[in-house]
Amino acid sequence: MKNSPLDTNKHFISWPVVALMDFVTVIGFDDLIYNFHNQGLAIVTTWIIMLLLFVWPYEMMVGQLGSAFQNEGGGLSSWIRSTNGDLAGYMVAFLYWIAGLPYVVDVANSVVVSISWLVKGNGDLNKYMSTFMFAIFTAIIFLGFIWFQHLFKNKSLEIMSTIGGGAMFVMTILFVLMTVGALIHGRHIETQPFNLGAFIPKINGHFLSTFGLLIFAINGAELAGPYVKQMKHGNRDFPKAMMMLLIMTGFLTVFGSFSLGVFFNAHHLPYDLKMNGSYYAFQALGKQFGMGNVLMYIFAVAQFIYMCAQLAVILDASTRIFISNVSKKYLSKRITKLNDDGLPINGYWLTTAIVSLVLFLSNWLPSINDMFNWLLNINGIVSPFVTSFVFYAFMRIRAKSKDYPSEYRFIKNDKFAWLVGLWCLIITLVFSVMGIRPTDATPGTVLYTKELTLNIVIPIIFIALSAVLPYMAKIGREHLAKQAWLSTPLALIVFVIIGFFLAQHLTNAGIAISILCWALNVVLFIIVYQIVFKLITRNHSVND
C-alpha cells in the first residue's frame, strides 16, 4: 500500500485514535441491545465471564500479533500468510473480508433506521416502506460511502472514527449515569424480580445458540492491524490501544446491560427491540427526566455518525486486509489496483457486488424487522469462524516464539500462552456452529425454515466464491488481464437479480424448493460467468 494516504512519514496515528477507530468496529450500544434481547439480565453475568475468559485474552493476543508484525499492512491476512504461506493467507483474507459483508449490510440498515428516527421520530419502517424499498435505501447508503471514501480521503477515517466512537462511548456513559440518577430518585425497575436469580443464565439450546452473536459483538480488534505500521512506535503503542479498547468494552457491556434492565422488562421485550431498542432506551430515559424525546434525538445523531464511521472503517479496513498482502497470483491486477488517492476502489466495487447479493437475498424474509434480525444473526455464524484464525495465528507464533519476536508478549510462558490460544480457538468454532440455529424464530414456523435455510446456504455460497477470484486471475493472466475482471461483477449482478425474483416467487415455498432455488442460483451464476467471459474474450487477446 505504498500509495496509501496513510502510508506517509509526515503523519502518524496515535494509539488512543487507533483504540477509538477499533472501538467503532468492536462494540456499540446496539450490541448491548441485541444480546440483552437474547439473554435478558443474565447477559450481565455472561458479559463478565466473556470479558475474563475470552475478550481479555483475545485483545491482548491481537496486541502481540500487531507488535510482532508491525511492518505488515494486511492485518490478519498478513499474520496468517507470514506463518502459513500464501494460499492460507489468501483464504483467510477472503473469508475475513466476505464474512464481514453481512455486517456491512446490517450497518447500512442501521443508518437507514437512524434516519427514520431523525425524520419520522420512530422506527416503524414497515408502515411506510416495503422490504424492497428498504433494500434499495440500504444499497444507496452503501454506494454513498464508496463516493465518500473517494471524496474525503486522507484523515476521514480518523476524524469520523474519533467523533463516532467518542460520541457513542459518551452516550453510553450518559445512559449509565442517568440510570443511576433515576434509581436514586425512585425510578421503578421494569425487570421483576430484580434479584440474584435474574442474573443467572439458563443453560439451554437457545442460550448456547446466542454465544456466536456475543463473540461477534466484541470481535473486530484485528481490524486495526493494517494501521499498526502507521503508528510511530507500533510495536510498543499498539498493545496500549488494545488495553484501552478492553477497558472501554468492559464498561460498556457490563454497566450498559445492567442499566437496560431498569428500563425494559427482560421477560417481555418488544419484538423489534434489536432494530429499535437503542432509541426506545433513550426515549424512556428522556421521559424519566422530563426531557421528552430530546435524548432520543441526540442519540439518533450520535448513532448516525457512529454507524457511518463504522461503515467507512469496515469498508476500508476489511478491503485492505483482503488485497494489501494477498499474493498477487490469487487476484487480478485490476482488483488490487489503487487509484490516485491510494484507495482500492475496485476492491470497494467488488465488495458492493457481494453486499448486493446478501442484501437482496435477505429480502426473501417477510418483514423489515425479520430482515434486520437475520442479517444481524448470521454474523454470529460467519464472524466467529473467521475470528478463530486470530487464535490460530497466535498459537503459531507462540509455538515458534524465537522466530517471531515482539516487544509485547501476552503471557510469558509459551506453552501456557499456546493453550490459552487453543481455548479461544475452540470456543469460537463451537459457538459458530451453534449459531446456525435461528434465535428469533419459533421452530416449525415458515420464518424458522427460511432463516435456517439462509443460515446454511449463505456460508456455503461464501466459501464457494473463494475459488472464483483465483480462477478469474488465472484466466486474466492467460487471456485478458484488463477485461477479465468485469465478468465476475457482471455475473454477480445478474445472479443477484435472478436470486431476488426467485426468492420473491418462492416466498411461501418449502425448504426443499428453497434449497433447489439457491442451487439453481449457483448454477446460473456459473453459466452467466462463462458466457459473459467468452463474449468479452472472443475477439481479444493481451499479454499479462
Coordinates of C-alpha atoms in Angstrom, one line a residue:
M1 CA 0.0 0.0 0.0
K2 CA 2.8 2.4 -0.8
N3 CA 0.4 4.9 -2.4
S4 CA -2.0 5.0 0.5
P5 CA -2.6 8.3 2.2
L6 CA -2.0 6.6 5.5
D7 CA 1.5 5.5 4.4
T8 CA 3.4 8.7 5.0
N9 CA 6.3 9.7 7.1
K10 CA 4.7 13.1 7.9
H11 CA 1.7 11.7 9.8
F12 CA 1.4 9.1 12.4
I13 CA -1.8 7.8 14.1
S14 CA -1.6 7.9 17.9
W15 CA -2.6 4.8 19.9
P16 CA -5.7 6.5 21.5
V17 CA -7.0 7.2 18.0
V18 CA -6.3 3.6 16.9
A19 CA -8.3 2.5 20.0
L20 CA -11.2 4.7 19.1
M21 CA -11.0 3.5 15.4
D22 CA -11.1 -0.1 16.6
F23 CA -13.8 0.6 19.2
V24 CA -16.1 1.8 16.4
T25 CA -15.8 -1.7 14.8
V26 CA -15.8 -3.7 18.1
I27 CA -18.8 -2.7 20.3
G28 CA -21.7 -0.3 20.3
F29 CA -24.8 0.4 22.3
D30 CA -26.8 -1.7 19.8
D31 CA -24.6 -4.7 20.7
L32 CA -25.9 -4.4 24.2
I33 CA -29.5 -4.4 22.9
Y34 CA -29.0 -7.4 20.7
N35 CA -27.7 -9.6 23.5
F36 CA -30.0 -8.2 26.2
H37 CA -32.8 -9.3 23.8
N38 CA -31.3 -12.8 23.7
Q39 CA -30.5 -13.4 27.3
G40 CA -32.2 -10.7 29.4
L41 CA -30.4 -9.6 32.7
A42 CA -28.4 -12.8 32.7
I43 CA -26.3 -11.2 29.9
V44 CA -24.6 -9.1 32.6
T45 CA -23.1 -12.3 34.1
T46 CA -22.4 -13.7 30.7
W47 CA -20.5 -10.5 29.7
I48 CA -18.3 -10.6 32.9
I49 CA -17.4 -14.3 32.1
M50 CA -16.7 -13.4 28.5
L51 CA -14.5 -10.4 29.4
L52 CA -12.4 -12.6 31.7
L53 CA -12.2 -15.8 29.7
F54 CA -12.4 -14.5 26.1
V55 CA -12.3 -10.8 25.4
W56 CA -9.2 -10.0 27.5
P57 CA -7.0 -12.8 26.0
Y58 CA -8.4 -12.1 22.6
E59 CA -7.5 -8.4 22.5
M60 CA -4.1 -9.0 24.2
M61 CA -3.3 -11.7 21.5
V62 CA -4.1 -9.1 18.9
G63 CA -1.8 -6.8 20.7
Q64 CA 1.1 -9.2 20.4
L65 CA 0.3 -10.1 16.8
G66 CA 0.3 -6.4 15.9
S67 CA 3.6 -5.9 17.7
A68 CA 5.2 -9.0 16.1
F69 CA 4.1 -8.0 12.6
Q70 CA 4.3 -4.2 12.9
N71 CA 5.5 -3.6 9.4
E72 CA 2.8 -5.7 7.7
G73 CA -0.2 -3.9 6.1
G74 CA -2.7 -6.7 5.8
G75 CA -3.7 -7.3 9.4
L76 CA -5.0 -10.9 9.9
S77 CA -4.2 -12.0 6.4
S78 CA -0.6 -10.8 6.8
W79 CA -0.3 -12.7 10.1
I80 CA -1.6 -16.0 8.6
R81 CA 0.4 -15.5 5.4
S82 CA 3.6 -15.0 7.4
T83 CA 3.0 -18.1 9.5
N84 CA 1.4 -20.5 7.0
G85 CA 2.1 -19.4 3.4
D86 CA 0.5 -17.6 0.5
L87 CA -2.5 -19.9 0.0
A88 CA -3.5 -19.8 3.6
G89 CA -3.1 -16.0 3.6
Y90 CA -5.4 -15.7 0.6
M91 CA -8.1 -18.0 2.1
V92 CA -8.1 -16.2 5.4
A93 CA -8.1 -12.7 3.7
F94 CA -11.0 -13.8 1.5
L95 CA -13.1 -15.4 4.3
Y96 CA -12.4 -12.4 6.7
W97 CA -13.5 -10.0 4.0
I98 CA -16.6 -11.8 2.9
A99 CA -17.6 -12.8 6.4
G100 CA -17.8 -9.1 7.3
L101 CA -20.1 -8.2 4.5
P102 CA -23.4 -9.3 6.2
Y103 CA -22.5 -6.9 9.0
V104 CA -21.7 -4.2 6.4
V105 CA -25.3 -4.6 5.2
D106 CA -26.5 -4.6 8.8
V107 CA -24.6 -1.3 9.5
A108 CA -26.1 0.3 6.4
N109 CA -29.5 -0.9 7.5
S110 CA -28.9 0.8 10.9
V111 CA -28.1 4.1 9.1
V112 CA -31.5 3.9 7.4
V113 CA -33.1 3.2 10.8
S114 CA -31.3 6.2 12.4
I115 CA -32.5 8.4 9.5
S116 CA -36.1 7.2 10.1
W117 CA -35.9 8.1 13.8
L118 CA -34.4 11.5 13.0
V119 CA -37.0 12.3 10.3
K120 CA -40.1 10.4 11.5
G121 CA -39.5 10.2 15.2
N122 CA -40.0 6.4 15.1
G123 CA -38.5 3.3 13.6
D124 CA -41.7 1.6 12.3
L125 CA -40.4 1.3 8.8
N126 CA -43.0 -1.3 7.8
K127 CA -45.7 1.3 7.9
Y128 CA -44.2 3.4 5.1
M129 CA -41.7 1.2 3.3
S130 CA -41.7 -2.2 1.7
T131 CA -38.9 -4.7 2.2
F132 CA -37.7 -4.0 -1.4
M133 CA -37.5 -0.2 -0.8
F134 CA -35.7 -0.9 2.5
A135 CA -33.1 -2.9 0.5
I136 CA -32.9 -0.1 -2.1
F137 CA -32.3 2.6 0.5
T138 CA -29.6 0.4 2.1
A139 CA -27.9 0.0 -1.2
I140 CA -28.0 3.8 -1.8
I141 CA -26.3 4.3 1.6
F142 CA -23.6 1.8 0.8
L143 CA -22.9 3.3 -2.6
G144 CA -22.8 6.7 -1.0
F145 CA -19.9 5.6 1.1
I146 CA -17.9 4.5 -1.9
W147 CA -18.2 8.1 -3.0
F148 CA -17.4 9.3 0.5
Q149 CA -14.2 7.3 0.7
H150 CA -13.0 8.9 -2.6
L151 CA -14.1 12.5 -1.8
F152 CA -12.7 13.0 1.7
K153 CA -9.6 10.7 1.6
N154 CA -6.7 11.2 3.9
K155 CA -7.8 11.7 7.6
S156 CA -11.6 11.0 7.0
L157 CA -11.4 7.6 8.8
E158 CA -9.6 9.0 11.8
I159 CA -11.9 12.0 12.1
M160 CA -15.1 10.1 11.7
S161 CA -14.0 7.2 14.0
T162 CA -12.8 9.6 16.7
I163 CA -16.1 11.5 16.6
G164 CA -18.3 8.4 16.2
G165 CA -16.5 6.2 18.7
G166 CA -16.2 9.0 21.2
A167 CA -19.8 10.1 20.9
M168 CA -21.1 6.5 21.3
F169 CA -18.9 6.0 24.4
V170 CA -20.1 9.3 25.9
M171 CA -23.7 8.4 25.2
T172 CA -23.3 5.1 26.9
I173 CA -21.7 6.7 30.0
L174 CA -24.5 9.2 30.0
F175 CA -27.1 6.4 29.9
V176 CA -25.5 4.6 32.8
L177 CA -25.1 7.7 34.9
M178 CA -28.6 8.9 34.3
T179 CA -29.9 5.5 35.1
V180 CA -28.2 5.6 38.4
G181 CA -29.7 9.1 38.9
A182 CA -33.2 7.8 38.0
L183 CA -32.8 4.9 40.6
I184 CA -31.7 7.4 43.3
H185 CA -34.9 9.4 42.6
G186 CA -37.1 6.4 42.9
R187 CA -37.3 5.0 39.4
H188 CA -39.2 1.8 39.2
I189 CA -37.2 -1.1 37.9
E190 CA -39.0 -2.7 35.0
T191 CA -37.5 -6.2 35.2
Q192 CA -39.1 -8.0 38.1
P193 CA -38.0 -9.9 40.1
F194 CA -34.8 -7.9 40.2
N195 CA -32.7 -10.3 42.3
L196 CA -29.7 -12.5 42.0
G197 CA -31.7 -15.2 40.2
A198 CA -32.4 -12.8 37.4
F199 CA -28.6 -12.6 36.6
I200 CA -28.1 -16.3 36.5
P201 CA -28.0 -17.6 32.9
K202 CA -30.4 -20.5 32.0
I203 CA -28.3 -23.1 30.0
N204 CA -30.4 -24.4 27.1
G205 CA -30.3 -24.6 23.3
H206 CA -31.3 -21.0 22.9
F207 CA -28.7 -19.8 25.3
L208 CA -25.9 -21.7 23.5
S209 CA -27.1 -20.5 20.1
T210 CA -26.7 -16.9 21.1
F211 CA -23.0 -17.1 22.0
G212 CA -21.9 -16.7 18.4
L213 CA -23.6 -13.2 18.4
L214 CA -21.8 -12.4 21.7
I215 CA -18.4 -13.2 20.1
F216 CA -19.5 -11.2 17.0
A217 CA -20.3 -8.3 19.3
I218 CA -16.8 -8.0 20.7
N219 CA -14.7 -9.1 17.8
G220 CA -13.0 -6.9 15.3
A221 CA -10.0 -5.8 17.2
E222 CA -7.8 -7.3 14.5
L223 CA -9.3 -4.7 12.0
A224 CA -6.8 -2.2 13.5
G225 CA -3.9 -4.5 12.2
P226 CA -3.4 -2.6 8.9
Y227 CA -2.8 0.6 10.9
V228 CA 0.0 -0.6 13.2
K229 CA 2.6 0.5 10.7
Q230 CA 1.0 4.0 10.7
M231 CA 1.9 4.4 14.3
K232 CA 5.2 6.0 15.3
H233 CA 6.1 3.1 17.7
G234 CA 3.6 0.4 16.7
N235 CA 5.3 -2.5 18.5
R236 CA 5.1 -0.6 21.8
D237 CA 1.9 1.5 21.4
F238 CA -0.5 -0.9 19.6
P239 CA -0.8 -3.1 22.8
K240 CA -1.7 0.1 24.7
A241 CA -4.5 0.7 22.2
M242 CA -5.8 -2.8 22.8
M243 CA -5.8 -2.3 26.6
M244 CA -7.7 1.0 26.2
L245 CA -10.2 -0.9 23.9
L246 CA -10.6 -3.6 26.6
I247 CA -11.4 -1.1 29.3
M248 CA -14.0 0.7 27.1
T249 CA -15.6 -2.6 26.1
G250 CA -15.8 -3.8 29.7
F251 CA -17.5 -0.6 30.9
L252 CA -19.9 -0.5 28.0
T253 CA -21.1 -4.2 28.2
V254 CA -21.4 -4.7 31.9
F255 CA -22.9 -1.4 33.1
G256 CA -24.8 -0.7 29.9
S257 CA -26.6 -4.1 30.1
F258 CA -27.4 -3.6 33.8
S259 CA -29.0 -0.3 33.0
L260 CA -31.1 -1.8 30.3
G261 CA -32.8 -4.0 32.9
V262 CA -34.0 -0.8 34.6
F263 CA -36.0 0.5 31.6
F264 CA -37.0 -2.8 29.9
N265 CA -38.8 -5.8 31.4
A266 CA -36.4 -8.5 30.4
H267 CA -39.2 -11.1 30.4
H268 CA -41.5 -9.2 28.0
L269 CA -39.4 -7.4 25.4
P270 CA -40.6 -5.6 22.2
Y271 CA -40.4 -7.8 19.1
D272 CA -38.4 -5.1 17.3
L273 CA -36.0 -4.5 20.2
K274 CA -33.0 -5.4 18.1
M275 CA -33.8 -2.8 15.5
N276 CA -35.2 0.0 17.6
G277 CA -34.3 -0.9 21.2
S278 CA -31.5 1.7 21.5
Y279 CA -33.9 4.5 20.6
Y280 CA -36.6 3.1 22.9
A281 CA -34.0 3.2 25.7
F282 CA -33.0 6.9 25.3
Q283 CA -36.7 7.7 24.7
A284 CA -37.6 6.2 28.1
L285 CA -34.6 7.9 29.8
G286 CA -35.7 11.3 28.4
K287 CA -39.2 10.9 29.6
Q288 CA -37.9 9.9 33.1
F289 CA -36.2 13.3 33.4
G290 CA -39.0 15.3 31.7
M291 CA -36.9 15.9 28.5
G292 CA -39.4 14.3 26.1
N293 CA -37.6 13.0 23.0
V294 CA -34.5 15.2 23.3
L295 CA -32.2 12.4 24.4
M296 CA -33.5 10.1 21.7
Y297 CA -32.8 12.7 19.0
I298 CA -29.3 13.3 20.4
F299 CA -28.7 9.6 20.4
A300 CA -30.0 9.3 16.9
V301 CA -27.5 11.8 15.7
A302 CA -24.7 10.0 17.6
Q303 CA -25.9 6.7 16.2
F304 CA -25.9 8.1 12.7
I305 CA -22.3 9.3 13.0
Y306 CA -21.2 6.1 14.7
M307 CA -22.7 3.8 12.1
C308 CA -21.4 6.0 9.2
A309 CA -17.9 5.7 10.8
Q310 CA -18.3 2.0 11.2
L311 CA -19.3 1.6 7.6
A312 CA -16.3 3.7 6.5
V313 CA -13.8 1.8 8.7
I314 CA -15.1 -1.6 7.8
L315 CA -15.3 -0.8 4.1
D316 CA -11.7 0.4 4.1
A317 CA -10.0 -1.9 6.6
S318 CA -11.6 -5.1 5.6
T319 CA -10.9 -4.4 1.9
R320 CA -7.3 -3.5 2.7
I321 CA -6.9 -6.7 4.7
F322 CA -8.2 -8.6 1.7
I323 CA -6.0 -7.1 -1.0
S324 CA -3.0 -5.5 0.6
N325 CA -0.9 -8.6 1.5
V326 CA -2.5 -11.4 -0.6
S327 CA -0.2 -13.0 -3.1
K328 CA -0.9 -11.3 -6.4
K329 CA -1.2 -14.7 -8.2
Y330 CA -4.6 -15.1 -6.5
L331 CA -6.1 -11.7 -7.5
S332 CA -6.2 -9.9 -10.8
K333 CA -4.2 -6.7 -11.2
R334 CA -7.5 -4.8 -11.7
I335 CA -8.8 -5.7 -8.3
T336 CA -5.6 -4.8 -6.4
K337 CA -5.0 -1.6 -8.3
L338 CA -5.1 1.6 -6.3
N339 CA -6.5 4.9 -7.6
D340 CA -4.6 8.2 -7.4
D341 CA -5.6 8.6 -3.8
G342 CA -4.2 5.3 -2.8
L343 CA -7.7 3.7 -2.3
P344 CA -8.5 0.2 -3.5
I345 CA -11.6 1.5 -5.4
N346 CA -12.1 -1.7 -7.5
G347 CA -12.0 -3.7 -4.3
Y348 CA -14.8 -1.4 -3.0
W349 CA -16.8 -2.2 -6.1
L350 CA -16.3 -5.9 -5.7
T351 CA -17.4 -5.5 -2.1
T352 CA -20.5 -3.8 -3.4
A353 CA -21.4 -6.7 -5.6
I354 CA -21.2 -9.2 -2.8
V355 CA -23.1 -6.9 -0.4
S356 CA -25.9 -6.6 -3.1
L357 CA -26.2 -10.3 -3.1
V358 CA -26.6 -10.6 0.6
L359 CA -28.9 -7.6 0.8
F360 CA -31.4 -8.8 -1.8
L361 CA -31.4 -12.4 -0.6
S362 CA -32.5 -11.1 2.8
N363 CA -35.5 -9.6 1.0
W364 CA -36.8 -13.2 0.9
L365 CA -37.9 -12.7 4.6
P366 CA -41.4 -11.4 5.2
S367 CA -40.7 -8.1 7.1
I368 CA -38.1 -5.4 7.5
N369 CA -37.6 -6.5 11.2
D370 CA -37.1 -10.1 10.1
M371 CA -34.5 -8.9 7.5
F372 CA -32.7 -6.8 10.1
N373 CA -32.6 -9.6 12.7
W374 CA -31.5 -12.3 10.2
L375 CA -28.7 -10.1 8.8
L376 CA -27.6 -9.5 12.4
N377 CA -27.8 -13.1 13.5
I378 CA -25.9 -14.6 10.5
N379 CA -22.9 -12.6 11.8
G380 CA -23.0 -15.0 14.8
I381 CA -22.1 -17.8 12.4
V382 CA -19.6 -16.4 9.9
S383 CA -17.8 -13.9 12.1
P384 CA -16.7 -16.2 15.0
F385 CA -15.5 -18.7 12.4
V386 CA -13.1 -16.2 10.8
T387 CA -12.1 -14.8 14.2
S388 CA -10.8 -18.2 15.1
F389 CA -7.9 -17.6 12.7
V390 CA -6.6 -14.9 15.0
F391 CA -6.1 -17.5 17.7
Y392 CA -4.6 -19.9 15.2
A393 CA -2.0 -17.2 14.2
F394 CA -1.3 -16.5 17.8
M395 CA -0.7 -20.2 18.5
R396 CA 1.7 -20.4 15.6
I397 CA 3.9 -17.5 16.7
R398 CA 4.0 -18.8 20.3
A399 CA 4.9 -22.3 19.1
K400 CA 7.9 -20.7 17.4
S401 CA 8.4 -17.6 19.6
K402 CA 12.1 -17.2 18.7
D403 CA 11.1 -16.7 15.0
Y404 CA 8.5 -14.0 15.8
P405 CA 10.0 -11.6 18.4
S406 CA 7.8 -8.8 19.7
E407 CA 8.3 -6.1 22.3
Y408 CA 4.9 -7.0 23.9
R409 CA 4.3 -10.6 25.0
F410 CA 0.9 -11.7 26.3
I411 CA 1.7 -14.4 28.9
K412 CA 5.5 -15.0 29.2
N413 CA 5.3 -18.8 29.2
D414 CA 4.9 -20.1 25.6
K415 CA 3.2 -23.3 26.4
F416 CA 0.6 -21.7 28.6
A417 CA 0.0 -18.9 26.1
W418 CA -0.5 -21.6 23.3
L419 CA -3.1 -23.4 25.5
V420 CA -5.0 -20.1 26.0
G421 CA -4.9 -19.6 22.3
L422 CA -6.3 -23.1 21.8
W423 CA -9.1 -22.4 24.3
C424 CA -10.2 -19.3 22.4
L425 CA -10.0 -21.2 19.1
I426 CA -12.3 -24.0 20.3
I427 CA -14.7 -21.5 21.8
T428 CA -15.1 -19.6 18.6
L429 CA -15.5 -22.7 16.4
V430 CA -18.1 -24.4 18.6
F431 CA -20.3 -21.3 19.0
S432 CA -20.0 -20.5 15.3
V433 CA -21.7 -23.9 14.5
M434 CA -24.3 -23.4 17.3
G435 CA -25.2 -20.1 15.8
I436 CA -26.8 -21.9 12.8
R437 CA -29.9 -22.4 14.9
P438 CA -32.2 -19.3 14.3
T439 CA -32.6 -17.4 17.6
D440 CA -35.5 -15.1 16.7
A441 CA -38.0 -17.6 15.2
T442 CA -40.0 -20.4 16.6
P443 CA -39.1 -23.9 15.4
G444 CA -41.6 -25.3 12.9
T445 CA -42.7 -22.0 11.5
V446 CA -42.1 -20.7 7.9
L447 CA -39.8 -18.0 9.2
Y448 CA -37.7 -20.5 11.1
T449 CA -37.3 -22.7 8.0
K450 CA -36.4 -19.7 5.8
E451 CA -33.8 -18.4 8.3
L452 CA -32.3 -21.9 8.8
T453 CA -32.1 -22.3 5.0
L454 CA -30.3 -19.0 4.6
N455 CA -28.0 -19.7 7.6
I456 CA -26.8 -22.9 5.8
V457 CA -26.7 -21.8 2.2
I458 CA -25.1 -18.3 2.6
P459 CA -21.9 -19.6 4.2
I460 CA -21.7 -22.3 1.6
I461 CA -22.0 -19.7 -1.2
F462 CA -19.3 -17.6 0.5
I463 CA -16.9 -20.5 0.6
A464 CA -17.7 -21.4 -3.0
L465 CA -17.0 -17.9 -4.2
S466 CA -13.5 -18.1 -2.7
A467 CA -12.5 -20.1 -5.7
V468 CA -13.8 -17.6 -8.2
L469 CA -11.2 -14.8 -7.8
P470 CA -8.1 -17.1 -8.3
Y471 CA -9.8 -18.6 -11.3
M472 CA -10.5 -15.1 -12.6
A473 CA -6.9 -14.0 -12.0
K474 CA -5.6 -17.2 -13.8
I475 CA -7.8 -16.5 -16.9
G476 CA -6.8 -12.9 -16.8
R477 CA -3.1 -13.8 -16.9
E478 CA -3.6 -16.2 -19.7
H479 CA -6.1 -14.4 -21.9
L480 CA -7.4 -10.9 -21.0
A481 CA -5.8 -9.3 -17.9
K482 CA -7.5 -6.0 -18.2
Q483 CA -11.0 -7.0 -19.2
A484 CA -11.5 -10.4 -17.4
W485 CA -12.3 -8.8 -14.1
L486 CA -15.5 -7.4 -15.5
S487 CA -17.1 -10.8 -15.9
T488 CA -17.4 -11.7 -12.3
P489 CA -19.1 -8.4 -11.1
L490 CA -21.4 -8.5 -14.1
A491 CA -22.3 -12.2 -13.4
L492 CA -22.8 -11.3 -9.7
I493 CA -25.2 -8.6 -10.6
V494 CA -27.2 -10.9 -12.8
F495 CA -27.0 -13.6 -10.1
V496 CA -28.4 -11.1 -7.6
I497 CA -31.3 -10.1 -9.8
I498 CA -32.3 -13.7 -10.6
G499 CA -32.0 -14.6 -6.9
F500 CA -34.2 -11.8 -5.9
F501 CA -37.0 -12.6 -8.2
L502 CA -36.9 -16.3 -7.5
A503 CA -36.9 -15.6 -3.8
Q504 CA -40.0 -13.3 -4.3
H505 CA -41.7 -16.0 -6.3
L506 CA -41.0 -18.8 -3.8
T507 CA -41.7 -16.8 -0.6
N508 CA -44.1 -19.5 0.7
A509 CA -42.2 -22.5 -0.7
G510 CA -41.0 -25.3 1.5
I511 CA -37.4 -25.9 2.4
A512 CA -36.8 -28.4 -0.4
I513 CA -37.9 -26.0 -3.1
S514 CA -35.9 -23.2 -1.3
I515 CA -32.7 -25.2 -1.4
L516 CA -33.4 -26.0 -5.0
C517 CA -33.8 -22.3 -5.6
W518 CA -30.4 -21.4 -4.2
A519 CA -28.8 -24.4 -6.0
L520 CA -30.3 -23.1 -9.3
N521 CA -28.8 -19.6 -8.5
V522 CA -25.3 -21.1 -8.1
V523 CA -25.7 -22.9 -11.5
L524 CA -27.0 -19.8 -13.1
F525 CA -24.1 -17.8 -11.7
I526 CA -21.5 -20.2 -13.2
I527 CA -23.3 -20.2 -16.6
V528 CA -23.5 -16.4 -16.7
Y529 CA -19.9 -16.1 -15.7
Q530 CA -18.8 -18.4 -18.5
I531 CA -21.0 -16.8 -21.2
V532 CA -20.0 -13.2 -20.3
F533 CA -16.3 -14.1 -20.2
K534 CA -16.4 -15.8 -23.5
L535 CA -18.2 -12.9 -25.1
I536 CA -15.6 -10.5 -23.8
T537 CA -12.6 -12.5 -24.7
R538 CA -13.7 -13.9 -28.1
N539 CA -12.0 -11.2 -30.1
H540 CA -9.4 -10.0 -27.8
S541 CA -6.0 -11.2 -26.6
V542 CA -3.5 -9.3 -24.5
N543 CA -0.3 -10.3 -22.7
D544 CA -0.3 -10.1 -18.9

